[in-house]
Amino acid sequence: MSEKPWDGRFSEKTDTSVEAFTSSIQVDKRLYLHDIQGSAVHCKMLAKQSIIQEEDADDILEGLGKVRMEIERGEFHFDDSLEDIHMHIERSLADKITKAAHKLHTARSRNDQVAVDTRLYLKDSVKEILGQLLALRQVFVDLAKQHLDVILPGYTHLQRAQPVLFSHHMMAYYEMFTRDFERFSDGLKRIDVNPLGSAALAGTTYPIDRDYTTRELGFAKASANSIDAVSDRDYMMEFLSAAGICMVHFSRISEELILWSSAEFQFIELPDSFATGSSIMPQKKNPDVPELVRGKTGRVFGNMIALFTIMKSLPLAYNRDMQEDKEPLFDTIDTLKACIDIYTKMMPKVVIRKDRMLEATTTGYLNATELADYLVGKGIPFREAHSCSGKAVSYAIGKGKELQDLELDEMKLFSKRIESDLFDFLGTRAMVDRRKSFGGTATENVKHAIAAAEEQLKTETTGTGI
Ligand code: ARG
């Protein structure tokens, strides 16, 4: 047997620097389980179709079991000269059951093999991520439920705009992570396709049974075009894009937690167990977890761009460039899982400073729109009402007071229609609870949104089998 499976047509040994340069084993060894799974099913199919003999198939299956055990016990030797996980497993099999091992690669190529492995691996990873996202979404619903009495300023342009329920703000993140959940779960459809049997690129002359391998590997369907099947990495690009969007959401909440925990805001306090100190400034408590999540967003974006760039302009079908797909893929899976996990653990422990949030809603004229709305209620056209309210704000600024602190007589300077009922109208809670339009921040609405989310989470938990 020659040293490399393909070295029959070569007259020189591969240079060791080339072996090191082309090897992907350190990265793709994590595909071992899915590679063995793919090989086992392929082997059974070959026997079923009488392409190889039953006894050979039995030997191969037994040998694959031994390889798996060796890897899992940490006894397996990985070596750059064997390039990748596929060749490592094949070589190890050959060392164990010389004769039959060489029949396993009939009617397939590493090109369809690697696509099978990464699809199986990603399918499992996405299912784990979906399970994690369910737990994270539940955390946001729980926070919303627990803090229905908390009001904070809603911001636009990072300027205080209008008061909103803290619960409404948490449910905004619930919506974002729900969309992420939907994107990942929709992407599963495109991952769940069996390329096995496409061989190098053109299919094979052997009488293989692709329906059988599709079923046995748990794929939803077989790929329809062998050229596409070995050159398609859309399912990875889609996953990396969805992960990028999910990280945008993490990065945004991280930014908010960082701001909110600053001395300037003091809206929240991060739990001591999720913060770190400074080696020089004893008073400091740093928001390292949200900062790192915000920072890790960069590498997830980078991974997406890396794969897009690798795939761009590649002629059909397989090209070795595509071996570079795994590092970004695995890095994003690991990073995303770590971020979801840490947020699921940290968020329930964040201390909500209700007093500070409320205080921030009562200064800064957040009720100026209310005054205009009040006047509209008294029959004044909105534009005119807006202008009256603007004048009142300007007057109040001059007096160093808030609108609600002006006397009724002072208020009447801006409109004769203003009565003492205005002051209830300008109250923070009343302002929030009047925003009953669908999707608005009124307590009543938010309670409905929470109930709907709980229902949704229940059906998704059972529906997806997660
Ligand atoms: N290690 C390779 C990869 O990850 C497997 C496919 C190799 N195919 C080939 N024709 N060299 O892409």
XYZ file of C-alpha atoms and ligand atoms in Angstrom:
478
model
C 0.000 0.000 0.000
C 1.375 3.401 -0.949
C 1.861 6.101 1.688
C -0.885 8.358 0.521
C -4.160 7.171 -0.968
C -3.492 9.252 -4.041
C 0.249 8.914 -4.544
C 0.074 6.309 -7.334
C 0.679 8.927 -10.033
C 3.371 10.825 -8.116
C 7.081 10.208 -8.485
C 8.208 12.444 -5.611
C 7.301 12.451 -1.954
C 5.267 15.417 -0.784
C 7.501 18.071 0.697
C 7.026 18.260 4.462
C 6.342 21.980 4.234
C 3.506 21.213 1.822
C 2.145 18.599 4.172
C 2.123 21.092 6.989
C 0.646 23.805 4.783
C -2.171 21.719 3.334
C -3.083 19.829 6.483
C -6.383 20.680 8.116
C -6.393 17.955 10.746
C -5.999 20.247 13.749
C -9.187 22.018 12.686
C -11.325 19.259 11.194
C -10.620 16.526 13.740
C -13.717 17.632 15.551
C -15.717 16.156 12.661
C -14.613 12.620 13.595
C -17.954 11.449 14.946
C -19.923 12.654 11.945
C -17.273 11.301 9.589
C -17.576 7.864 11.179
C -21.367 8.102 11.081
C -21.249 8.966 7.357
C -18.811 6.144 6.635
C -20.876 3.581 8.538
C -24.027 4.408 6.600
C -22.135 4.503 3.311
C -20.658 1.093 4.122
C -24.054 -0.437 4.938
C -25.464 0.918 1.706
C -22.560 -0.537 -0.311
C -23.264 -3.951 1.199
C -27.019 -3.666 0.734
C -26.437 -2.871 -2.946
C -23.956 -5.764 -3.234
C -21.193 -3.338 -4.165
C -19.111 -4.830 -1.339
C -19.574 -8.113 0.516
C -21.435 -8.387 3.805
C -18.360 -9.742 5.630
C -16.293 -6.787 4.493
C -19.004 -4.422 5.650
C -19.076 -6.109 9.053
C -15.305 -5.741 9.360
C -15.469 -2.102 8.359
C -18.223 -1.321 10.856
C -16.344 -3.041 13.637
C -13.165 -1.214 12.674
C -14.938 2.146 12.639
C -16.168 1.450 16.170
C -12.586 0.830 17.271
C -11.368 4.031 15.618
C -14.035 5.969 17.437
C -13.052 4.486 20.758
C -9.394 5.285 20.174
C -10.193 8.898 19.384
C -12.477 9.257 22.367
C -9.938 7.745 24.722
C -7.325 10.171 23.447
C -5.211 7.313 22.103
C -5.480 8.277 18.444
C -2.408 9.699 16.755
C -3.010 12.765 14.589
C -0.377 13.535 12.005
C -0.072 16.381 9.482
C 1.083 14.037 6.730
C -2.411 12.533 6.633
C -4.028 15.860 5.800
C -7.507 15.624 7.221
C -9.904 13.676 9.400
C -11.186 11.597 6.465
C -7.722 10.256 5.636
C -6.862 9.715 9.289
C -9.881 7.554 9.852
C -9.382 5.638 6.624
C -5.722 4.985 7.437
C -6.471 3.900 10.972
C -9.157 1.571 9.643
C -6.665 0.084 7.194
C -4.230 -0.537 10.040
C -6.929 -2.499 11.812
C -8.646 -4.461 9.039
C -6.335 -4.235 6.056
C -8.389 -5.940 3.372
C -11.875 -4.556 3.728
C -10.834 -1.002 4.692
C -9.791 -0.195 1.165
C -13.294 -0.901 -0.126
C -14.979 1.756 1.978
C -14.125 4.603 -0.341
C -15.921 2.964 -3.308
C -18.509 5.261 -4.888
C -17.607 8.334 -2.871
C -14.980 11.035 -2.721
C -13.680 13.280 0.017
C -15.574 16.019 -1.766
C -18.998 14.618 -0.922
C -17.672 13.176 2.334
C -16.608 16.539 3.743
C -19.944 18.041 2.752
C -21.770 15.230 4.562
C -19.660 15.711 7.682
C -20.048 19.469 7.905
C -23.772 19.288 7.232
C -24.289 16.687 9.952
C -22.077 18.629 12.343
C -23.785 21.943 11.655
C -27.226 20.402 11.972
C -26.366 19.207 15.469
C -24.799 22.545 16.363
C -27.819 24.514 15.153
C -30.108 22.303 17.215
C -27.996 23.040 20.282
C -28.063 26.752 19.487
C -31.847 26.666 19.107
C -32.145 25.012 22.512
C -29.885 27.681 24.009
C -31.859 30.471 22.359
C -35.093 29.108 23.806
C -33.588 29.350 27.288
C -32.288 32.854 26.610
C -35.654 34.056 25.319
C -37.274 32.652 28.464
C -34.849 34.740 30.535
C -36.034 37.930 28.836
C -39.681 36.984 29.353
C -38.995 36.267 33.027
C -37.268 39.628 33.458
C -40.198 41.364 31.786
C -42.636 39.553 34.055
C -40.728 40.336 37.248
C -40.254 44.035 36.621
C -43.596 45.268 35.330
C -43.443 48.128 37.832
C -40.197 49.549 36.466
C -40.229 52.523 34.108
C -37.178 53.926 32.383
C -36.656 56.598 29.767
C -36.853 55.281 26.229
C -34.147 56.897 24.102
C -33.802 58.090 20.553
C -30.436 59.519 19.486
C -29.382 58.497 23.004
C -31.439 61.434 24.234
C -34.273 60.776 26.661
C -37.417 60.536 24.561
C -40.453 58.993 26.251
C -40.915 56.768 29.288
C -41.371 53.067 28.595
C -41.763 49.980 30.708
C -38.496 48.217 31.439
C -40.465 45.084 30.585
C -41.242 46.501 27.147
C -37.529 47.105 26.636
C -36.736 43.506 27.653
C -39.436 42.218 25.322
C -37.769 44.130 22.472
C -34.786 41.806 22.990
C -37.139 38.871 23.163
C -38.358 39.838 19.670
C -34.807 40.088 18.332
C -33.713 36.734 19.710
C -36.958 35.205 18.472
C -36.109 36.336 14.954
C -32.653 34.809 15.399
C -34.269 31.576 16.500
C -36.470 31.621 13.406
C -33.553 32.398 11.100
C -31.453 29.516 12.461
C -34.337 27.130 12.373
C -35.261 28.124 8.816
C -31.634 27.673 7.758
C -31.829 24.076 8.967
C -33.896 23.280 5.871
C -30.941 24.153 3.659
C -28.455 22.315 5.860
C -30.577 19.190 6.000
C -29.657 17.880 2.529
C -27.634 14.758 1.792
C -24.744 15.228 -0.680
C -23.451 11.647 -0.243
C -23.272 9.871 -3.579
C -22.312 12.973 -5.535
C -18.783 11.543 -5.379
C -16.087 13.827 -6.793
C -18.569 15.975 -8.733
C -20.351 13.918 -11.374
C -22.054 11.146 -9.430
C -20.950 7.533 -9.697
C -21.302 4.499 -11.936
C -22.017 2.190 -8.979
C -25.659 1.282 -8.285
C -25.817 3.252 -5.015
C -29.019 3.927 -3.064
C -29.111 7.579 -2.111
C -32.575 7.336 -0.571
C -31.211 4.805 1.873
C -28.239 6.928 2.961
C -30.490 9.985 3.190
C -32.860 8.151 5.495
C -30.159 6.485 7.578
C -28.228 9.709 8.087
C -31.445 11.489 9.078
C -31.343 14.008 6.234
C -34.614 15.440 4.910
C -33.702 14.898 1.269
C -30.922 14.042 -1.169
C -29.163 16.808 -3.092
C -30.455 17.056 -6.656
C -27.287 18.052 -8.509
C -23.916 16.447 -7.870
C -21.900 19.462 -9.048
C -23.822 21.777 -6.765
C -23.713 19.306 -3.888
C -19.905 19.261 -3.654
C -19.439 22.967 -4.268
C -22.290 24.362 -2.200
C -21.395 26.177 1.002
C -24.526 28.358 1.060
C -25.770 26.572 4.158
C -22.624 27.669 5.993
C -22.748 31.216 4.657
C -26.369 31.429 5.731
C -25.515 30.177 9.192
C -22.612 32.632 9.517
C -24.886 35.475 8.393
C -27.601 34.522 10.867
C -24.933 34.310 13.570
C -23.711 37.785 12.570
C -27.207 39.214 12.992
C -27.610 37.453 16.330
C -24.301 38.967 17.471
C -25.559 42.417 16.466
C -28.311 41.873 19.011
C -25.859 40.745 21.652
C -23.639 43.673 20.892
C -26.514 46.119 21.264
C -27.643 44.787 24.609
C -24.018 44.699 25.720
C -23.648 48.356 24.877
C -26.784 49.129 26.877
C -25.609 47.165 29.901
C -22.244 48.913 29.742
C -23.895 52.330 29.595
C -26.505 51.488 32.201
C -23.929 50.252 34.677
C -21.845 53.427 34.389
C -21.854 56.074 37.146
C -23.573 58.396 34.687
C -26.624 56.128 34.360
C -26.616 53.804 37.379
C -29.680 52.052 35.969
C -28.325 48.611 36.736
C -25.637 46.894 38.688
C -23.883 43.896 37.251
C -23.614 40.960 39.625
C -20.187 40.740 41.277
C -19.868 37.205 39.972
C -20.086 38.511 36.393
C -17.837 41.553 36.677
C -14.155 42.070 37.240
C -12.060 44.608 39.063
C -9.128 46.753 38.128
C -5.609 45.853 39.164
C -4.851 49.499 39.905
C -8.114 51.286 40.727
C -9.730 49.617 43.759
C -13.124 51.283 43.275
C -13.706 49.824 39.827
C -16.142 47.161 38.771
C -15.817 46.558 35.089
C -18.474 45.194 32.732
C -16.044 42.782 31.072
C -18.627 40.196 30.072
C -20.765 42.548 27.959
C -17.595 44.217 26.672
C -16.156 40.906 25.520
C -19.426 39.871 23.912
C -19.470 43.200 22.085
C -15.863 42.568 21.058
C -16.496 39.006 19.914
C -19.075 40.364 17.496
C -16.076 41.433 15.430
C -14.758 37.923 14.954
C -18.200 36.572 14.063
C -18.571 39.254 11.381
C -15.022 38.459 10.274
C -15.826 34.758 9.936
C -18.792 35.575 7.743
C -16.730 37.828 5.491
C -13.960 35.218 5.371
C -16.241 32.511 4.001
C -18.002 34.843 1.584
C -14.605 35.863 0.263
C -13.400 32.262 0.002
C -16.466 31.258 -2.014
C -16.656 34.308 -4.220
C -15.377 33.589 -7.756
C -14.707 29.884 -7.173
C -15.351 27.943 -10.341
C -17.515 24.838 -9.947
C -17.132 22.355 -8.428
C -14.868 21.542 -5.420
C -11.721 23.632 -4.944
C -9.230 23.234 -2.142
C -9.903 26.823 -1.091
C -13.040 25.414 0.469
C -11.041 23.635 3.137
C -10.733 27.104 4.689
C -14.456 27.040 5.462
C -14.120 25.115 8.710
C -12.164 27.505 10.908
C -14.638 30.355 10.527
C -17.547 27.960 10.870
C -16.296 26.326 14.051
C -15.140 29.592 15.553
C -18.554 31.139 15.038
C -20.349 28.122 16.480
C -18.118 28.212 19.576
C -18.316 31.971 20.011
C -22.053 32.168 19.566
C -22.707 29.313 21.959
C -20.462 30.892 24.576
C -22.209 34.265 24.232
C -25.711 32.798 24.514
C -24.648 30.779 27.511
C -23.052 33.635 29.422
C -26.009 35.949 28.792
C -28.488 33.300 29.905
C -26.565 33.019 33.156
C -25.868 36.708 33.696
C -29.157 38.433 32.823
C -31.250 37.026 35.702
C -28.627 38.322 38.143
C -28.493 41.898 36.905
C -29.701 44.265 39.631
C -32.352 46.658 38.339
C -32.157 50.135 39.907
C -35.848 51.013 39.680
C -35.417 54.295 41.589
C -32.687 55.541 39.264
C -34.609 54.652 36.147
C -37.748 56.391 37.382
C -35.809 59.460 38.422
C -34.448 59.714 34.905
C -37.972 59.747 33.462
C -39.099 62.696 35.577
C -36.451 65.112 34.372
C -35.730 66.233 30.843
C -39.277 67.058 29.679
C -40.208 63.539 28.635
C -43.830 64.565 29.024
C -43.763 67.375 26.442
C -45.574 65.181 23.897
C -48.178 64.449 26.570
C -48.894 68.120 27.037
C -49.476 68.438 23.294
C -51.715 65.336 23.335
C -53.634 66.787 26.296
C -54.330 69.938 24.298
C -55.396 67.889 21.264
C -57.854 66.181 23.636
C -59.212 69.627 24.428
C -59.883 70.314 20.759
C -56.676 72.100 19.728
C -55.149 70.973 16.370
C -51.911 68.971 16.876
C -49.530 71.456 15.205
C -50.808 74.286 17.410
C -50.746 72.035 20.481
C -47.129 71.069 19.659
C -46.146 74.702 19.520
C -47.902 75.522 22.848
C -46.078 72.619 24.478
C -42.766 73.775 23.005
C -43.297 77.229 24.486
C -44.148 75.725 27.866
C -40.924 73.673 27.759
C -38.896 76.750 26.915
C -40.571 78.661 29.782
C -39.944 75.792 32.220
C -36.274 75.586 31.208
C -36.007 79.317 31.978
C -37.467 78.694 35.420
C -35.265 75.658 36.043
C -38.351 73.494 36.541
C -39.946 70.455 34.984
C -43.344 70.746 33.253
C -45.141 68.914 36.037
C -43.702 71.355 38.560
C -45.193 74.494 36.956
C -48.231 76.065 38.644
C -51.609 75.887 36.920
C -51.503 79.656 36.407
C -48.168 79.399 34.685
C -49.515 76.619 32.485
C -52.480 78.707 31.506
C -50.068 81.194 29.927
C -49.737 78.711 27.085
C -53.377 77.746 26.690
C -56.586 78.756 28.376
C -57.849 75.182 27.961
C -55.386 73.794 30.470
C -57.072 72.649 33.711
C -55.817 70.950 36.863
C -56.497 67.492 35.341
C -53.324 68.111 33.298
C -51.093 67.116 36.192
C -52.413 63.554 36.402
C -52.129 63.390 32.645
C -48.431 64.249 32.843
C -47.669 61.492 35.374
C -45.113 58.941 34.162
C -47.219 55.837 34.749
C -50.263 57.431 33.105
C -48.116 58.345 30.103
C -46.922 54.782 29.724
C -50.318 53.213 30.193
C -52.004 55.442 27.633
C -49.814 53.964 24.883
C -52.227 51.192 24.144
C -51.754 51.011 20.382
C -50.822 47.458 19.369
C -47.153 46.943 20.167
C -47.054 50.006 22.430
C -45.679 50.170 25.958
C -48.925 50.252 28.036
C -48.755 47.758 30.926
C -51.838 46.029 29.580
C -50.154 45.477 26.203
C -46.899 44.306 27.681
C -48.729 41.760 29.835
C -50.353 40.426 26.674
C -47.012 40.320 24.885
C -45.524 38.358 27.791
C -48.409 35.880 27.776
C -48.108 35.454 23.995
C -44.356 34.893 24.307
C -44.847 32.261 26.975
C -47.306 30.450 24.716
C -44.885 30.702 21.803
C -42.016 29.341 23.892
C -44.141 26.434 25.055
C -45.112 25.376 21.520
C -41.575 25.866 20.230
C -40.137 23.743 23.012
C -42.435 20.863 22.174
C -42.719 21.539 18.420
C -39.006 21.512 17.643
C -38.324 18.493 19.822
C -35.566 20.511 21.531
N -9.941 18.411 3.763
C -10.698 18.688 2.596
C -11.631 19.872 2.862
O -11.860 20.145 3.974
C -11.519 17.506 2.202
C -11.818 17.445 0.755
C -10.569 17.237 0.002
N -10.804 17.009 -1.384
C -9.820 17.027 -2.284
N -10.139 16.826 -3.501
N -8.594 17.345 -1.922
O -12.112 20.498 1.955
